[in-house]
Coordinates of C-alpha atoms in Angstrom, one line a residue:
M1 CA -42.3 -36.3 -52.4
R2 CA -40.2 -34.8 -49.7
P3 CA -39.8 -31.0 -50.3
T4 CA -36.0 -30.8 -49.7
T5 CA -34.0 -30.0 -52.9
A6 CA -30.8 -28.4 -53.9
T7 CA -31.2 -26.0 -56.9
V8 CA -28.0 -25.7 -58.9
R9 CA -27.6 -22.8 -61.3
L10 CA -25.3 -24.1 -64.0
D11 CA -25.1 -20.6 -65.5
A12 CA -23.6 -19.3 -62.3
I13 CA -20.9 -21.9 -62.4
V14 CA -20.0 -20.8 -66.0
S15 CA -20.1 -17.2 -64.9
N16 CA -17.8 -17.9 -62.0
Y17 CA -15.4 -19.8 -64.3
Q18 CA -15.4 -16.8 -66.7
L19 CA -14.6 -14.5 -63.7
A20 CA -11.6 -16.7 -62.8
S21 CA -10.4 -16.5 -66.4
R22 CA -10.7 -12.7 -66.4
M23 CA -8.7 -12.4 -63.2
A24 CA -5.8 -14.3 -64.8
P25 CA -6.0 -13.5 -68.5
G26 CA -2.5 -15.0 -69.2
S27 CA -3.4 -18.4 -67.8
K28 CA -5.4 -21.4 -68.9
N29 CA -7.8 -22.5 -66.2
I30 CA -8.5 -26.1 -65.5
A31 CA -11.9 -26.4 -63.8
V32 CA -11.7 -28.6 -60.7
I33 CA -14.9 -30.7 -60.5
K34 CA -13.9 -33.4 -58.1
A35 CA -16.2 -34.8 -55.3
N36 CA -19.2 -34.7 -57.5
A37 CA -18.3 -31.1 -58.5
Y38 CA -18.2 -30.1 -54.8
G39 CA -21.7 -31.6 -54.5
H40 CA -23.1 -29.8 -57.6
G41 CA -23.4 -32.8 -59.9
L42 CA -20.3 -34.1 -61.7
V43 CA -21.6 -34.8 -65.2
Q44 CA -24.0 -31.8 -65.4
V45 CA -21.3 -29.4 -64.4
A46 CA -18.8 -30.9 -66.8
R47 CA -21.4 -30.5 -69.6
A48 CA -22.0 -26.9 -68.7
L49 CA -18.3 -26.1 -68.8
Q50 CA -17.6 -27.8 -72.1
G51 CA -16.7 -25.1 -74.6
H52 CA -15.5 -22.8 -71.7
A53 CA -12.8 -24.8 -69.9
P54 CA -9.9 -26.2 -71.9
A55 CA -9.6 -29.1 -69.3
L56 CA -11.3 -30.5 -66.2
A57 CA -9.7 -31.9 -63.1
V58 CA -11.0 -34.7 -60.8
A59 CA -9.4 -36.5 -57.8
F60 CA -9.6 -40.1 -58.9
I61 CA -9.7 -42.1 -62.1
D62 CA -13.2 -43.5 -61.6
E63 CA -14.5 -39.9 -61.7
A64 CA -12.7 -39.4 -65.0
I65 CA -14.1 -42.6 -66.4
Q66 CA -17.6 -41.6 -65.3
L67 CA -17.2 -38.4 -67.4
R68 CA -16.0 -40.3 -70.4
E69 CA -18.9 -42.7 -70.2
A70 CA -21.2 -39.7 -70.1
G71 CA -19.8 -38.4 -73.4
I72 CA -17.5 -35.7 -72.0
D73 CA -14.5 -35.4 -74.4
T74 CA -12.8 -32.4 -72.7
P75 CA -9.3 -33.3 -71.5
I76 CA -9.4 -34.6 -67.9
L77 CA -6.6 -34.5 -65.3
V78 CA -6.7 -37.0 -62.4
L79 CA -5.1 -35.0 -59.5
Q80 CA -4.1 -38.1 -57.5
G81 CA -3.0 -40.0 -60.5
I82 CA -3.1 -43.7 -60.6
H83 CA -3.2 -46.0 -57.5
H84 CA -2.4 -49.2 -59.4
Q85 CA -0.4 -50.1 -62.4
D86 CA -3.4 -51.6 -64.2
E87 CA -5.0 -48.2 -64.4
I88 CA -2.4 -46.8 -66.8
A89 CA -3.9 -48.6 -69.8
E90 CA -7.4 -47.4 -68.8
A91 CA -6.1 -43.8 -68.6
E92 CA -4.3 -44.0 -71.9
A93 CA -7.3 -45.5 -73.7
A94 CA -9.6 -42.8 -72.4
D95 CA -7.1 -40.0 -73.0
I96 CA -6.9 -39.1 -69.3
W97 CA -4.0 -36.9 -68.0
L98 CA -2.3 -38.2 -64.9
M99 CA -0.6 -36.4 -62.0
L100 CA 2.6 -38.1 -60.8
H101 CA 3.4 -37.4 -57.2
H102 CA 5.7 -40.3 -56.2
K103 CA 8.4 -42.4 -57.9
R104 CA 6.3 -45.6 -58.0
Q105 CA 3.8 -43.9 -60.3
L106 CA 6.8 -42.8 -62.5
E107 CA 7.9 -46.4 -62.7
W108 CA 4.5 -47.6 -63.7
V109 CA 4.3 -45.0 -66.4
L110 CA 7.7 -45.7 -67.8
S111 CA 6.9 -49.4 -67.9
L112 CA 3.5 -49.1 -69.6
N113 CA 2.7 -51.1 -72.7
T114 CA 0.1 -49.2 -74.5
P115 CA -0.4 -48.0 -78.1
G116 CA 0.4 -44.3 -77.4
P117 CA 2.0 -42.0 -74.9
V118 CA 0.2 -40.5 -71.9
T119 CA 0.0 -36.9 -70.7
V120 CA 1.4 -36.3 -67.3
W121 CA 1.8 -33.5 -64.8
L122 CA 4.3 -33.6 -62.0
K123 CA 3.3 -32.7 -58.4
L124 CA 6.1 -30.9 -56.4
D125 CA 5.9 -30.7 -52.6
T126 CA 6.8 -27.1 -51.8
G127 CA 5.5 -27.0 -48.3
M128 CA 2.1 -28.7 -48.1
H129 CA 3.8 -32.0 -47.2
R130 CA 0.8 -34.0 -48.3
L131 CA 1.6 -35.3 -51.8
G132 CA 4.4 -34.5 -54.3
L133 CA 8.0 -35.1 -55.2
A134 CA 10.7 -33.6 -53.2
P135 CA 12.6 -30.8 -55.1
A136 CA 15.7 -33.0 -54.9
E137 CA 14.0 -35.8 -56.8
L138 CA 12.9 -33.6 -59.7
D139 CA 16.2 -33.7 -61.7
G140 CA 16.1 -37.5 -62.1
V141 CA 12.3 -37.7 -62.7
C142 CA 12.4 -35.0 -65.4
A143 CA 15.4 -36.7 -67.1
D144 CA 13.6 -40.1 -67.1
L145 CA 10.3 -38.6 -68.5
I146 CA 12.0 -36.5 -71.2
A147 CA 14.0 -39.5 -72.4
S148 CA 10.9 -41.7 -72.5
E149 CA 8.6 -42.2 -75.5
K150 CA 5.8 -43.2 -73.1
V151 CA 4.9 -39.7 -72.2
H152 CA 4.0 -36.5 -74.1
R153 CA 6.6 -33.7 -73.9
D154 CA 4.3 -31.0 -72.6
L155 CA 5.1 -31.6 -68.9
V156 CA 3.5 -29.3 -66.3
L157 CA 5.0 -28.8 -62.9
C158 CA 2.3 -28.4 -60.3
T159 CA 2.2 -27.6 -56.6
H160 CA -0.5 -27.1 -54.0
L161 CA -0.5 -24.0 -51.9
A162 CA -1.0 -24.7 -48.2
S163 CA -2.3 -21.4 -46.9
A164 CA -3.2 -19.1 -49.8
D165 CA -6.4 -18.2 -48.0
D166 CA -4.3 -16.4 -45.3
M167 CA -2.9 -13.3 -46.9
D168 CA -0.4 -12.8 -44.0
D169 CA 1.3 -16.2 -44.2
P170 CA 4.7 -16.0 -45.8
L171 CA 4.7 -19.7 -46.8
T172 CA 2.7 -18.9 -50.0
A173 CA 5.4 -16.6 -51.4
Q174 CA 8.0 -19.2 -50.5
Q175 CA 6.1 -21.9 -52.3
I176 CA 5.6 -19.8 -55.4
S177 CA 9.3 -18.9 -55.6
L178 CA 10.4 -22.6 -55.1
V179 CA 8.1 -24.0 -57.8
R180 CA 9.0 -21.3 -60.3
S181 CA 12.7 -21.8 -59.8
C182 CA 12.4 -25.6 -60.2
A183 CA 10.3 -25.2 -63.4
A184 CA 12.7 -22.7 -64.9
R185 CA 15.6 -25.1 -64.3
H186 CA 13.8 -27.7 -66.4
G187 CA 11.9 -25.5 -68.8
L188 CA 8.5 -26.7 -67.6
A189 CA 5.1 -25.1 -67.7
T190 CA 3.6 -24.5 -64.3
S191 CA 0.4 -24.7 -62.3
I192 CA 0.3 -23.0 -58.9
A193 CA -2.9 -21.1 -58.2
N194 CA -5.9 -22.7 -56.6
S195 CA -9.1 -20.6 -56.0
A196 CA -7.6 -18.6 -53.1
A197 CA -4.5 -17.8 -55.0
I198 CA -6.4 -16.8 -58.1
L199 CA -8.3 -14.3 -56.0
G200 CA -5.5 -13.1 -53.7
W201 CA -2.1 -13.9 -55.1
P202 CA -1.7 -12.6 -58.7
E203 CA 2.0 -13.6 -58.6
S204 CA 0.9 -17.2 -58.5
H205 CA -1.0 -17.1 -61.8
A206 CA 0.9 -19.4 -64.1
D207 CA 0.4 -21.4 -67.4
W208 CA -2.4 -23.3 -65.8
N209 CA -4.6 -22.2 -62.8
R210 CA -6.9 -24.6 -61.0
P211 CA -10.1 -22.9 -59.9
G212 CA -12.3 -25.2 -57.7
Y213 CA -14.3 -23.8 -54.8
M214 CA -14.7 -20.4 -56.4
L215 CA -16.5 -22.0 -59.4
Y216 CA -19.4 -22.7 -57.1
G217 CA -19.6 -19.1 -56.0
N218 CA -17.9 -19.1 -52.7
S219 CA -14.8 -17.5 -51.3
P220 CA -12.1 -20.0 -50.1
G221 CA -11.1 -18.0 -47.1
S222 CA -12.4 -15.5 -44.5
S223 CA -9.9 -12.9 -45.6
L224 CA -11.3 -13.1 -49.2
D225 CA -14.8 -11.8 -49.4
T226 CA -17.1 -13.5 -51.9
G227 CA -19.2 -10.4 -52.8
S228 CA -16.2 -8.2 -53.5
F229 CA -15.2 -10.4 -56.4
G230 CA -18.6 -10.8 -57.9
L231 CA -18.9 -14.6 -57.3
S232 CA -22.4 -16.0 -57.5
P233 CA -23.4 -18.9 -55.3
A234 CA -24.5 -21.8 -57.6
M235 CA -26.4 -24.0 -55.1
T236 CA -29.4 -23.1 -52.9
L237 CA -30.4 -25.8 -50.5
K238 CA -34.1 -25.5 -49.8
S239 CA -36.8 -27.2 -47.7
V240 CA -40.1 -26.2 -46.0
I241 CA -41.5 -26.0 -42.6
V242 CA -43.5 -29.2 -42.0
A243 CA -44.9 -28.5 -38.6
T244 CA -45.1 -25.8 -35.9
R245 CA -45.9 -25.9 -32.2
C246 CA -46.0 -23.6 -29.3
I247 CA -44.0 -24.4 -26.1
A248 CA -43.9 -22.9 -22.7
V249 CA -41.0 -21.5 -20.7
G250 CA -38.7 -24.2 -19.5
E251 CA -39.6 -26.8 -22.2
G252 CA -36.9 -28.3 -24.4
V253 CA -36.5 -29.0 -28.1
G254 CA -35.0 -32.1 -29.7
Y255 CA -32.7 -34.8 -28.3
N256 CA -31.4 -34.2 -24.8
S257 CA -33.2 -30.8 -24.7
R258 CA -30.1 -29.0 -25.9
W259 CA -32.2 -25.8 -26.2
V260 CA -34.7 -24.8 -23.6
A261 CA -37.3 -22.0 -24.1
Q262 CA -36.6 -18.8 -22.1
R263 CA -39.9 -17.4 -23.2
P264 CA -43.2 -18.7 -24.7
S265 CA -41.9 -19.9 -28.1
K266 CA -43.1 -21.0 -31.5
I267 CA -41.0 -23.8 -32.9
G268 CA -40.9 -24.8 -36.6
T269 CA -39.7 -28.3 -37.8
I270 CA -38.0 -28.4 -41.2
A271 CA -37.7 -31.5 -43.3
I272 CA -33.9 -31.8 -43.5
G273 CA -31.2 -33.3 -41.2
Y274 CA -27.8 -34.8 -41.0
G275 CA -29.0 -37.7 -43.2
D276 CA -29.1 -35.1 -46.0
G277 CA -25.7 -33.6 -45.2
Y278 CA -26.8 -30.8 -42.9
P279 CA -24.2 -30.7 -40.1
R280 CA -25.3 -32.5 -37.0
H281 CA -23.0 -30.5 -34.9
A282 CA -24.5 -27.1 -35.9
P283 CA -25.1 -25.3 -32.6
N284 CA -28.1 -23.3 -31.4
G285 CA -28.3 -20.0 -33.2
T286 CA -27.0 -21.2 -36.6
P287 CA -28.8 -19.0 -39.1
V288 CA -31.7 -20.4 -41.3
L289 CA -33.9 -18.4 -43.6
V290 CA -37.7 -18.8 -43.3
N291 CA -39.7 -16.7 -45.8
G292 CA -36.4 -14.8 -46.4
E293 CA -36.1 -13.9 -42.7
R294 CA -33.3 -15.1 -40.4
V295 CA -34.3 -17.4 -37.6
P296 CA -32.0 -19.4 -35.3
L297 CA -31.6 -23.1 -35.3
V298 CA -32.6 -24.6 -31.9
G299 CA -32.0 -28.1 -30.5
R300 CA -29.9 -30.9 -31.9
V301 CA -30.1 -31.6 -35.6
S302 CA -31.8 -35.0 -36.2
M303 CA -31.3 -37.4 -39.1
D304 CA -34.4 -36.2 -41.0
A305 CA -35.3 -32.9 -39.4
L306 CA -34.1 -29.8 -37.6
S307 CA -35.9 -27.1 -35.6
V308 CA -35.9 -23.3 -35.6
D309 CA -37.3 -20.6 -33.3
L310 CA -40.2 -18.9 -35.1
T311 CA -41.3 -16.8 -32.2
D312 CA -40.4 -13.5 -33.9
L313 CA -42.1 -14.5 -37.2
E314 CA -45.7 -14.5 -36.2
K315 CA -47.1 -15.5 -39.6
A316 CA -44.7 -18.4 -40.2
E317 CA -46.6 -21.6 -40.8
A318 CA -46.2 -25.1 -42.1
G319 CA -45.5 -25.1 -45.9
D320 CA -43.4 -21.9 -45.7
P321 CA -40.2 -22.0 -47.7
V322 CA -36.8 -22.4 -46.0
E323 CA -33.3 -21.7 -47.3
L324 CA -30.5 -23.6 -45.5
W325 CA -27.7 -22.0 -47.6
G326 CA -27.5 -20.4 -51.0
Q327 CA -28.4 -17.1 -52.7
Q328 CA -29.4 -15.3 -49.6
L329 CA -27.4 -17.1 -46.9
S330 CA -23.8 -18.0 -47.6
V331 CA -22.7 -21.6 -47.1
N332 CA -19.5 -20.2 -45.5
E333 CA -21.6 -18.4 -42.8
V334 CA -23.5 -21.6 -42.0
A335 CA -20.2 -23.6 -42.0
S336 CA -18.5 -21.1 -39.7
A337 CA -21.4 -21.3 -37.2
A338 CA -21.0 -25.1 -37.3
G339 CA -17.3 -25.0 -36.8
T340 CA -16.4 -26.3 -40.2
I341 CA -15.9 -25.1 -43.8
G342 CA -18.3 -24.6 -46.7
Y343 CA -16.3 -27.2 -48.8
Q344 CA -17.4 -29.9 -46.4
L345 CA -21.1 -28.9 -46.4
L346 CA -21.3 -28.8 -50.2
A347 CA -19.3 -31.9 -50.8
G348 CA -21.1 -33.7 -48.0
L349 CA -24.6 -33.3 -49.4
T350 CA -26.0 -36.8 -49.5
G351 CA -27.5 -38.6 -52.5
R352 CA -31.1 -38.4 -51.1
V353 CA -31.2 -34.7 -51.8
P354 CA -32.2 -34.3 -55.4
L355 CA -30.4 -31.8 -57.5
D356 CA -32.5 -29.5 -59.6
F357 CA -30.4 -28.1 -62.4
I358 CA -31.2 -24.7 -63.9
Q359 CA -29.4 -23.4 -67.0
D360 CA -30.4 -19.8 -67.8

């Protein structure tokens, strides 16, 4: 069996969720586990959070149905709501909450023919300009929903903050103010804070917060340091060195010889590549841990392998353990070196990397 695995500490996810709850004691926290729980295993993470989180959030209804079929009975919010009218009956039958972000979804809900009402949240566009009702549409939508017997009365007004990871951007304060004023006008509960806002914008803490990336132990922005909050990385991506070789000055490594030895060098090949989700565009120098020591990536990442410079680790040999990111090497640091974000690396882990779940 190939030695590449991703170890997922479910206890760390629960601990990070509890930290989010302590940071906003007046809020309920809906745990965001979309995109296979950011690569950590949808069903397993949902099971670990049962009894801790009062509700879970996913992006699409098929993710919610997968959880229901796995026996998860915690309330589930679908953040993009329904994409077709036929999904309403499925959502109602499975007791799935729906986000409404445009009037067509509202029309589908108001015309539903199901035994009971559905629970809905309203998405308000306060500046992200991606999904959500315009503030001018809110009066009519609220009136229609409140008058309808097809929906529960506990409406929640939600917005998504566009730049909460940037503590100097004035847009966040403007968004918070706008959603609060709209909610007050209609007497609605609110949900504003994502992970970055939970950590950095206490004024955004509302009836419901939506911790996502921080549940997996990582800071959502460069201005918010993971360690200072006590977050614990939940995933460690591991492999081993499968071969070593010595090369002379002037010899290249990998496709197109993107890295050329400037000294007699010892090169290690590791059994992981872009076919597993490691970023192909990671440049020379991207940090990798071998035997707990930092070494630089060299050469172009292949589908099934990558190479590192072991010249300064004299005793490194085939079979030695490697950490690509995790407990000792932040996924954010690896992502930064590769010109991307940790979210993409975690969510982009492919299905051929087995997840090894640990519950302490």
